[in-house]
Tab-separated table of C-alpha atoms and ligand atoms in Angstrom:
chain	number	residue	atom	x	y	z
A	182	MET	CA	3.077	-12.154	-18.217
A	183	ILE	CA	1.145	-13.010	-15.199
A	184	GLU	CA	-0.102	-16.296	-14.522
A	185	LYS	CA	-3.642	-16.951	-15.797
A	186	ARG	CA	-4.498	-18.509	-12.118
A	187	LEU	CA	-2.729	-15.669	-10.560
A	188	ARG	CA	-4.898	-12.769	-12.591
A	189	LYS	CA	-7.913	-14.856	-11.026
A	190	LEU	CA	-6.546	-14.914	-7.669
A	191	ILE	CA	-5.856	-10.730	-7.590
A	192	ASP	CA	-9.166	-10.393	-8.531
A	193	ARG	CA	-10.496	-12.158	-5.776
A	194	TYR	CA	-8.759	-9.716	-3.330
A	195	ARG	CA	-9.000	-6.540	-5.399
A	196	ILE	CA	-12.177	-4.064	-4.130
A	197	THR	CA	-13.050	-1.808	-6.708
A	198	GLY	CA	-16.512	-0.488	-4.672
A	199	GLY	CA	-17.898	-0.357	-1.072
A	200	LYS	CA	-21.037	-1.816	-1.921
A	201	GLY	CA	-21.686	-4.815	0.270
A	202	PHE	CA	-18.063	-5.257	1.816
A	203	ARG	CA	-17.829	-6.764	4.725
A	204	LEU	CA	-14.557	-7.471	6.333
A	205	LYS	CA	-15.675	-10.826	8.120
A	206	ASP	CA	-16.093	-11.922	4.470
A	207	HIS	CA	-12.408	-12.150	4.205
A	208	ASP	CA	-10.265	-15.076	5.410
A	209	PRO	CA	-6.854	-13.755	6.656
A	210	ALA	CA	-5.899	-17.734	6.362
A	211	ASP	CA	-6.693	-17.899	2.981
A	212	THR	CA	-4.049	-19.149	0.439
A	213	GLY	CA	-5.917	-19.185	-2.731
A	214	GLY	CA	-5.417	-23.031	-2.897
A	215	LEU	CA	-1.814	-22.271	-3.919
A	216	ASN	CA	1.222	-24.979	-2.731
A	217	LEU	CA	3.209	-22.571	-0.810
A	218	GLU	CA	6.132	-24.718	-0.326
A	219	LYS	CA	9.167	-22.655	0.448
A	220	GLU	CA	11.101	-23.183	-3.129
A	221	GLU	CA	7.641	-22.889	-5.364
A	222	ALA	CA	6.957	-19.766	-3.716
A	223	GLN	CA	9.957	-18.262	-3.958
A	224	ALA	CA	10.065	-18.900	-7.357
A	225	MET	CA	6.468	-17.306	-8.126
A	226	LEU	CA	7.499	-14.317	-5.866
A	227	ALA	CA	10.840	-14.183	-7.919
A	228	ASP	CA	8.644	-14.401	-11.644
A	229	SER	CA	6.633	-11.224	-10.166
A	230	THR	CA	9.248	-9.368	-8.998
A	231	ARG	CA	11.240	-9.490	-12.317
A	232	ILE	CA	7.946	-8.234	-14.227
A	233	LEU	CA	7.834	-5.654	-11.914
A	234	ALA	CA	11.460	-4.272	-12.479
A	235	GLU	CA	10.722	-4.676	-16.180
A	236	GLN	CA	7.629	-2.519	-15.933
A	237	GLN	CA	9.555	-0.332	-13.525
A	238	ASP	CA	12.516	0.358	-15.796
A	239	LYS	CA	9.666	1.508	-18.905
A	240	LEU	CA	7.492	3.422	-16.290
A	241	TYR	CA	10.709	5.314	-15.653
A	242	ALA	CA	11.658	5.633	-19.321
A	243	GLN	CA	8.239	6.954	-20.198
A	244	ASP	CA	7.982	9.307	-17.263
A	245	ARG	CA	4.211	9.971	-17.718
A	246	TRP	CA	2.468	7.474	-14.943
A	247	SER	CA	3.539	7.359	-11.425
A	248	VAL	CA	2.473	4.486	-9.110
A	249	LEU	CA	1.719	5.218	-5.432
A	250	CYS	CA	1.537	1.415	-3.254
A	251	ILE	CA	0.041	2.577	0.319
A	252	PHE	CA	0.287	-0.284	3.024
A	253	GLN	CA	-1.850	-0.344	5.828
A	254	ALA	CA	-2.137	-2.832	8.342
A	255	MET	CA	-2.194	-3.832	11.954
A	256	ASP	CA	1.138	-4.305	13.716
A	257	ALA	CA	3.125	-7.498	13.125
A	258	ALA	CA	0.836	-8.121	9.529
A	259	GLY	CA	3.983	-7.566	7.817
A	260	LYS	CA	3.783	-4.340	5.701
A	261	ASP	CA	7.975	-4.142	6.319
A	262	GLY	CA	8.790	-7.577	5.244
A	263	ALA	CA	6.239	-7.498	2.342
A	264	ILE	CA	8.029	-4.029	1.175
A	265	LYS	CA	11.325	-5.413	1.382
A	266	HIS	CA	10.380	-8.685	-0.809
A	267	VAL	CA	8.316	-7.039	-3.188
A	268	PHE	CA	10.423	-4.271	-4.143
A	269	THR	CA	13.712	-6.641	-4.368
A	270	GLY	CA	14.962	-5.880	-7.851
A	271	VAL	CA	13.695	-2.464	-8.633
A	272	ASN	CA	15.899	0.056	-9.560
A	273	PRO	CA	16.224	2.190	-6.304
A	274	GLN	CA	16.616	5.424	-8.305
A	275	GLY	CA	13.043	4.893	-9.513
A	276	CYS	CA	11.335	4.203	-6.205
A	277	HIS	CA	10.727	5.708	-3.107
A	278	VAL	CA	9.751	4.508	0.390
A	279	VAL	CA	8.062	6.903	2.931
A	280	SER	CA	6.798	5.522	6.825
A	281	PHE	CA	4.476	7.688	8.132
A	282	LYS	CA	4.638	8.031	11.805
A	283	ALA	CA	2.614	9.986	14.495
A	284	PRO	CA	2.632	13.913	12.709
A	285	ASN	CA	5.392	15.858	14.090
A	286	ALA	CA	4.315	19.831	14.897
A	287	ALA	CA	5.175	20.953	11.645
A	288	GLU	CA	3.071	18.449	10.230
A	289	LEU	CA	0.144	19.424	12.602
A	290	ASP	CA	0.357	22.894	11.583
A	291	HIS	CA	-0.919	21.813	7.956
A	292	ASP	CA	-3.954	20.228	6.600
A	293	PHE	CA	-3.657	16.093	7.331
A	294	LEU	CA	-2.968	15.566	3.074
A	295	TRP	CA	-0.244	18.179	3.434
A	296	ARG	CA	2.799	15.789	4.639
A	297	HIS	CA	1.589	13.119	2.177
A	298	ALA	CA	1.146	15.215	-0.673
A	299	ILE	CA	4.546	16.549	-0.687
A	300	ALA	CA	6.025	12.440	-0.375
A	301	LEU	CA	3.898	11.333	-3.628
A	302	PRO	CA	6.154	9.755	-6.398
A	303	GLN	CA	7.207	11.871	-9.482
A	304	ARG	CA	6.125	10.951	-12.935
A	305	GLY	CA	8.119	7.911	-13.696
A	306	GLN	CA	8.778	6.827	-10.153
A	307	ILE	CA	7.291	4.125	-7.551
A	308	GLY	CA	6.154	5.762	-4.180
A	309	ILE	CA	5.869	3.071	-1.043
A	310	HIS	CA	3.974	4.636	1.766
A	311	ASN	CA	4.298	2.732	4.984
A	312	ARG	CA	0.893	3.836	6.223
A	313	SER	CA	-0.830	6.744	4.744
A	314	TRP	CA	-3.693	9.393	4.953
A	315	TYR	CA	-5.736	6.449	6.044
A	316	GLU	CA	-4.056	6.690	9.794
A	317	GLU	CA	-6.133	9.829	9.575
A	318	VAL	CA	-9.567	7.674	9.615
A	319	LEU	CA	-8.078	4.350	11.466
A	320	VAL	CA	-5.702	5.429	14.675
A	321	VAL	CA	-7.347	8.826	14.898
A	322	ARG	CA	-10.995	7.145	15.102
A	323	VAL	CA	-9.987	4.682	17.489
A	324	HIS	CA	-8.047	7.482	19.608
A	325	GLN	CA	-10.093	10.186	19.686
A	326	LYS	CA	-7.630	12.363	21.844
A	327	ILE	CA	-5.063	12.273	18.789
A	328	LEU	CA	-7.972	14.471	17.452
A	329	ALA	CA	-8.545	16.290	19.910
A	330	ALA	CA	-4.632	17.660	19.738
A	331	GLN	CA	-4.898	18.293	15.678
A	332	LYS	CA	-5.497	22.149	15.920
A	333	LEU	CA	-8.721	21.905	14.310
A	334	PRO	CA	-10.774	25.119	14.870
A	335	ASP	CA	-13.532	23.610	16.980
A	336	ARG	CA	-16.926	23.990	15.161
A	337	LEU	CA	-15.185	21.903	12.355
A	338	VAL	CA	-14.852	19.173	14.604
A	339	THR	CA	-18.397	17.472	14.278
A	340	LYS	CA	-19.749	13.982	14.521
A	341	ARG	CA	-19.083	13.569	10.948
A	342	ILE	CA	-15.493	14.326	10.679
A	343	PHE	CA	-14.547	10.967	9.816
A	344	ASP	CA	-16.984	10.657	7.232
A	345	GLU	CA	-16.115	14.000	5.748
A	346	ARG	CA	-12.228	12.903	5.972
A	347	LEU	CA	-13.248	9.909	3.918
A	348	GLU	CA	-15.171	11.655	1.629
A	349	ASP	CA	-11.851	13.867	1.011
A	350	ILE	CA	-9.607	11.314	0.733
A	351	ALA	CA	-12.080	9.819	-2.218
A	352	ALA	CA	-11.937	13.117	-3.690
A	353	TYR	CA	-8.180	13.306	-3.621
A	354	GLU	CA	-7.571	9.765	-4.813
A	355	ARG	CA	-9.565	10.490	-7.641
A	356	TYR	CA	-7.704	13.787	-8.489
A	357	LEU	CA	-4.086	11.947	-8.335
A	358	ALA	CA	-5.965	9.381	-10.513
A	359	ARG	CA	-6.728	12.113	-13.176
A	360	GLN	CA	-3.201	13.260	-12.979
A	361	GLY	CA	-1.803	9.795	-13.739
A	362	VAL	CA	-0.963	8.672	-10.224
A	363	VAL	CA	-1.855	4.913	-10.242
A	364	ILE	CA	-2.976	4.186	-6.800
A	365	LEU	CA	-3.013	0.718	-5.395
A	366	LYS	CA	-3.917	0.245	-1.587
A	367	PHE	CA	-3.294	-2.721	0.369
A	368	PHE	CA	-4.635	-3.568	3.709
A	369	LEU	CA	-2.750	-6.741	4.991
A	370	ASN	CA	-5.260	-8.423	6.729
A	371	VAL	CA	-4.016	-10.375	9.780
A	372	SER	CA	-5.670	-12.428	11.981
A	373	LYS	CA	-5.668	-11.242	16.009
A	374	ASP	CA	-4.233	-15.127	16.690
A	375	GLU	CA	-1.703	-14.888	14.313
A	376	GLN	CA	-0.860	-11.190	15.652
A	377	ARG	CA	-0.207	-12.785	18.660
A	378	LYS	CA	1.819	-15.492	17.809
A	379	ARG	CA	4.226	-13.141	15.732
A	380	PHE	CA	4.380	-10.543	19.154
A	381	LEU	CA	5.609	-13.632	20.980
A	382	GLU	CA	8.192	-14.596	18.672
A	383	ARG	CA	9.447	-11.141	18.791
A	384	ILE	CA	9.805	-11.794	22.427
A	385	GLU	CA	10.813	-15.080	22.288
A	386	GLU	CA	13.806	-15.055	19.362
A	387	PRO	CA	16.315	-12.524	20.419
A	388	GLU	CA	17.043	-11.463	16.984
A	389	LYS	CA	13.574	-10.079	16.647
A	390	ASN	CA	13.378	-8.712	20.363
A	391	TRP	CA	14.113	-5.214	18.459
A	392	LYS	CA	10.813	-5.230	16.522
A	393	PHE	CA	8.662	-5.525	19.559
A	394	ASN	CA	6.673	-2.577	21.377
A	395	ALA	CA	4.726	-3.206	24.144
A	396	GLY	CA	2.311	-0.313	22.757
A	397	ASP	CA	1.419	-2.725	20.073
A	398	VAL	CA	0.199	-5.090	22.748
A	399	ALA	CA	-1.891	-2.383	24.139
A	400	GLU	CA	-3.401	-1.766	20.859
A	401	ARG	CA	-4.570	-5.399	20.412
A	402	THR	CA	-7.433	-4.270	22.879
A	403	HIS	CA	-8.975	-1.844	20.252
A	404	TRP	CA	-8.956	-4.602	17.907
A	405	LYS	CA	-12.771	-4.376	16.945
A	406	ALA	CA	-12.580	-0.786	16.737
A	407	TYR	CA	-9.561	-1.069	14.370
A	408	GLN	CA	-11.552	-3.699	12.059
A	409	SER	CA	-14.880	-1.460	12.028
A	410	ALA	CA	-12.588	1.633	10.920
A	411	TYR	CA	-10.960	-0.539	8.071
A	412	GLU	CA	-14.143	-1.713	6.918
A	413	GLU	CA	-15.530	1.896	6.808
A	414	ALA	CA	-12.298	2.913	5.386
A	415	ILE	CA	-12.435	0.530	2.412
A	416	LEU	CA	-16.077	0.833	1.894
A	417	ALA	CA	-15.978	4.730	1.343
A	418	THR	CA	-12.795	4.570	-0.624
A	419	ALA	CA	-12.728	1.566	-2.963
A	420	THR	CA	-13.048	2.688	-6.405
A	421	PRO	CA	-11.737	1.260	-9.845
A	422	GLN	CA	-9.166	4.031	-10.118
A	423	ALA	CA	-8.146	3.714	-6.498
A	424	PRO	CA	-8.811	0.052	-5.568
A	425	TRP	CA	-8.150	-1.597	-1.901
A	426	PHE	CA	-6.326	-5.264	-1.885
A	427	VAL	CA	-7.772	-7.199	0.936
A	428	VAL	CA	-4.890	-9.257	1.507
A	429	PRO	CA	-4.485	-12.389	3.628
A	430	ALA	CA	-1.405	-11.891	6.082
A	431	ASP	CA	-1.667	-15.145	8.064
A	432	ASN	CA	0.390	-16.565	5.603
A	433	LYS	CA	3.955	-14.067	4.974
A	434	ARG	CA	4.768	-16.184	1.515
A	435	PHE	CA	1.210	-15.757	0.143
A	436	THR	CA	0.884	-12.109	0.911
A	437	ARG	CA	3.974	-11.007	-0.772
A	438	ILE	CA	2.968	-13.182	-3.751
A	439	ILE	CA	-0.229	-11.686	-4.052
A	440	VAL	CA	1.130	-8.022	-3.440
A	441	ALA	CA	3.583	-8.310	-5.941
A	442	ASP	CA	1.553	-9.638	-8.604
A	443	ALA	CA	-1.106	-6.741	-8.113
A	444	ILE	CA	1.336	-4.274	-8.468
A	445	ALA	CA	2.811	-6.081	-11.837
A	446	GLU	CA	-0.630	-6.229	-13.307
A	447	ALA	CA	-1.592	-2.676	-12.607
A	448	MET	CA	1.689	-1.674	-14.426
A	449	ASP	CA	1.416	-4.365	-16.865
A	450	SER	CA	-2.112	-2.836	-17.862
A	451	LEU	CA	-0.629	0.963	-18.569
A	452	ASP	CA	0.901	-1.055	-21.354
A	453	LEU	CA	4.103	1.120	-20.443
A	454	ARG	CA	6.358	1.398	-23.826
A	455	TYR	CA	10.341	2.710	-24.074
A	456	PRO	CA	9.800	6.238	-25.459
A	457	GLU	CA	10.201	5.863	-29.378
A	458	LEU	CA	12.514	8.638	-30.966
A	459	ASP	CA	10.878	11.000	-33.966
A	460	GLU	CA	12.672	10.793	-37.129
A	461	LYS	CA	14.715	14.094	-36.237
A	462	ALA	CA	15.982	12.333	-33.041
A	463	ARG	CA	17.504	9.707	-35.266
A	464	ALA	CA	19.137	11.604	-37.612
A	465	GLU	CA	21.039	13.080	-34.548
A	466	LEU	CA	21.686	9.401	-33.348
A	467	ALA	CA	22.886	8.822	-36.675
A	468	THR	CA	25.162	11.838	-36.636
A	469	ALA	CA	26.337	11.146	-33.221
A	470	LYS	CA	27.703	7.981	-34.110
A	471	GLN	CA	29.458	9.275	-37.223
A	472	ALA	CA	31.190	11.810	-34.685
A	473	LEU	CA	32.411	8.770	-32.541
A	474	GLY	CA	34.090	7.203	-35.534
B	1818	LIG	P1	6.683	-1.722	12.712
B	1818	LIG	O1	5.915	-2.536	11.857
B	1818	LIG	O2	8.082	-1.269	12.768
B	1818	LIG	O3	6.104	-1.343	14.008
B	1818	LIG	P2	4.933	0.853	12.022
B	1818	LIG	O4	4.622	1.500	11.210
B	1818	LIG	O5	4.074	0.499	13.110
B	1818	LIG	O6	6.025	-0.275	11.917
B	1818	LIG	P3	5.707	2.376	14.291
B	1818	LIG	O7	6.740	3.479	14.463
B	1818	LIG	O8	5.666	1.504	15.294
B	1818	LIG	O9	5.586	2.192	12.873
B	1818	LIG	O10	4.597	3.038	14.486
B	1818	LIG	C1	3.716	4.181	13.865
B	1818	LIG	C2	2.681	5.049	14.564
B	1818	LIG	O11	2.400	6.224	13.889
B	1818	LIG	C3	1.496	3.839	14.653
B	1818	LIG	O12	1.125	3.518	15.735
B	1818	LIG	C4	0.570	4.688	13.608
B	1818	LIG	O13	-0.755	4.655	14.013
B	1818	LIG	C5	1.351	6.154	14.259
B	1818	LIG	N1	0.338	7.132	13.039
B	1818	LIG	C6	0.734	7.059	11.963
B	1818	LIG	N2	0.237	8.285	11.230
B	1818	LIG	C7	-0.619	8.666	12.289
B	1818	LIG	C8	-1.160	9.911	12.192
B	1818	LIG	N3	-1.809	10.338	11.430
B	1818	LIG	N4	-1.872	10.425	13.505
B	1818	LIG	C9	-1.578	9.800	14.717
B	1818	LIG	N5	-0.773	8.778	14.599
B	1818	LIG	C10	-0.418	7.924	13.088
B	1819	LIG	MG1	4.714	-0.399	15.013
């Protein structure tokens, strides 16, 4: 069971409706008053990942629901680390991570949801999407030259295109929810200053050099445009069936605890159970047991 105080915290970051949502009301440095000394934070995360693993075992056995976890963030907000630490202990057979980069030529020959749709988790599975269809209203909105390369018929590219995309995403998520896909969307909310520190670490620490990408520094100049694109996206697509979690991301330990708990809590509410055998199947087990001597 997830501790009550954590449930309360998760409630604070869960956005289930866009009305009145403003990103600037969310502090990237918030740690919810938790003590995040290393050992204690590790123990909390371990508790949540254990619950997650137990739930996943049932999800897989029951084979009805699937869980789609979407991760969106600015660079160096900690998506990769969160995925690595939160899903530790989850049976690899029951989960599937996909990272979405700029679409390739084959992908651009389809509608924008196509490549994401074919990557959705099967029933019984957890899908982890590192970036998602939201890039279509984030990076594409910030850099409209990307839009120009998307091979859309001219007359469909209007001023309303990003609002239309948000509408389509919301409609598609509603459809998926009605199909038994539990959608959890995480925006790891890092501050511009913390991002700067992390980029400097990537430059200064040899074992982090490989993570450094000069292009990411250039992207910082569009910070405001990204923040407003995120705000619009969350506003238009936060619903009870596909909530956003705006997770403070300046403190990585805190981020991971909140993400793990949010997923564990959502799965817990599904009331997952191992399938129960009917009388006939139980009789078959008894016969098999006899045959084994
Ligand atoms: P890392 O944390 O390792 O940098 P990353 O998710 O940033 O991970 P990259 O390979 O650096 O991975 O970046 C992927 C890039 O692909 C991002 O800049 C993202 O904006 C871009 N991208 C993803 N989807 C789309 C899309 N639909 N159209 C255009 N660009 C996209
Ligand atoms: Mg990157």
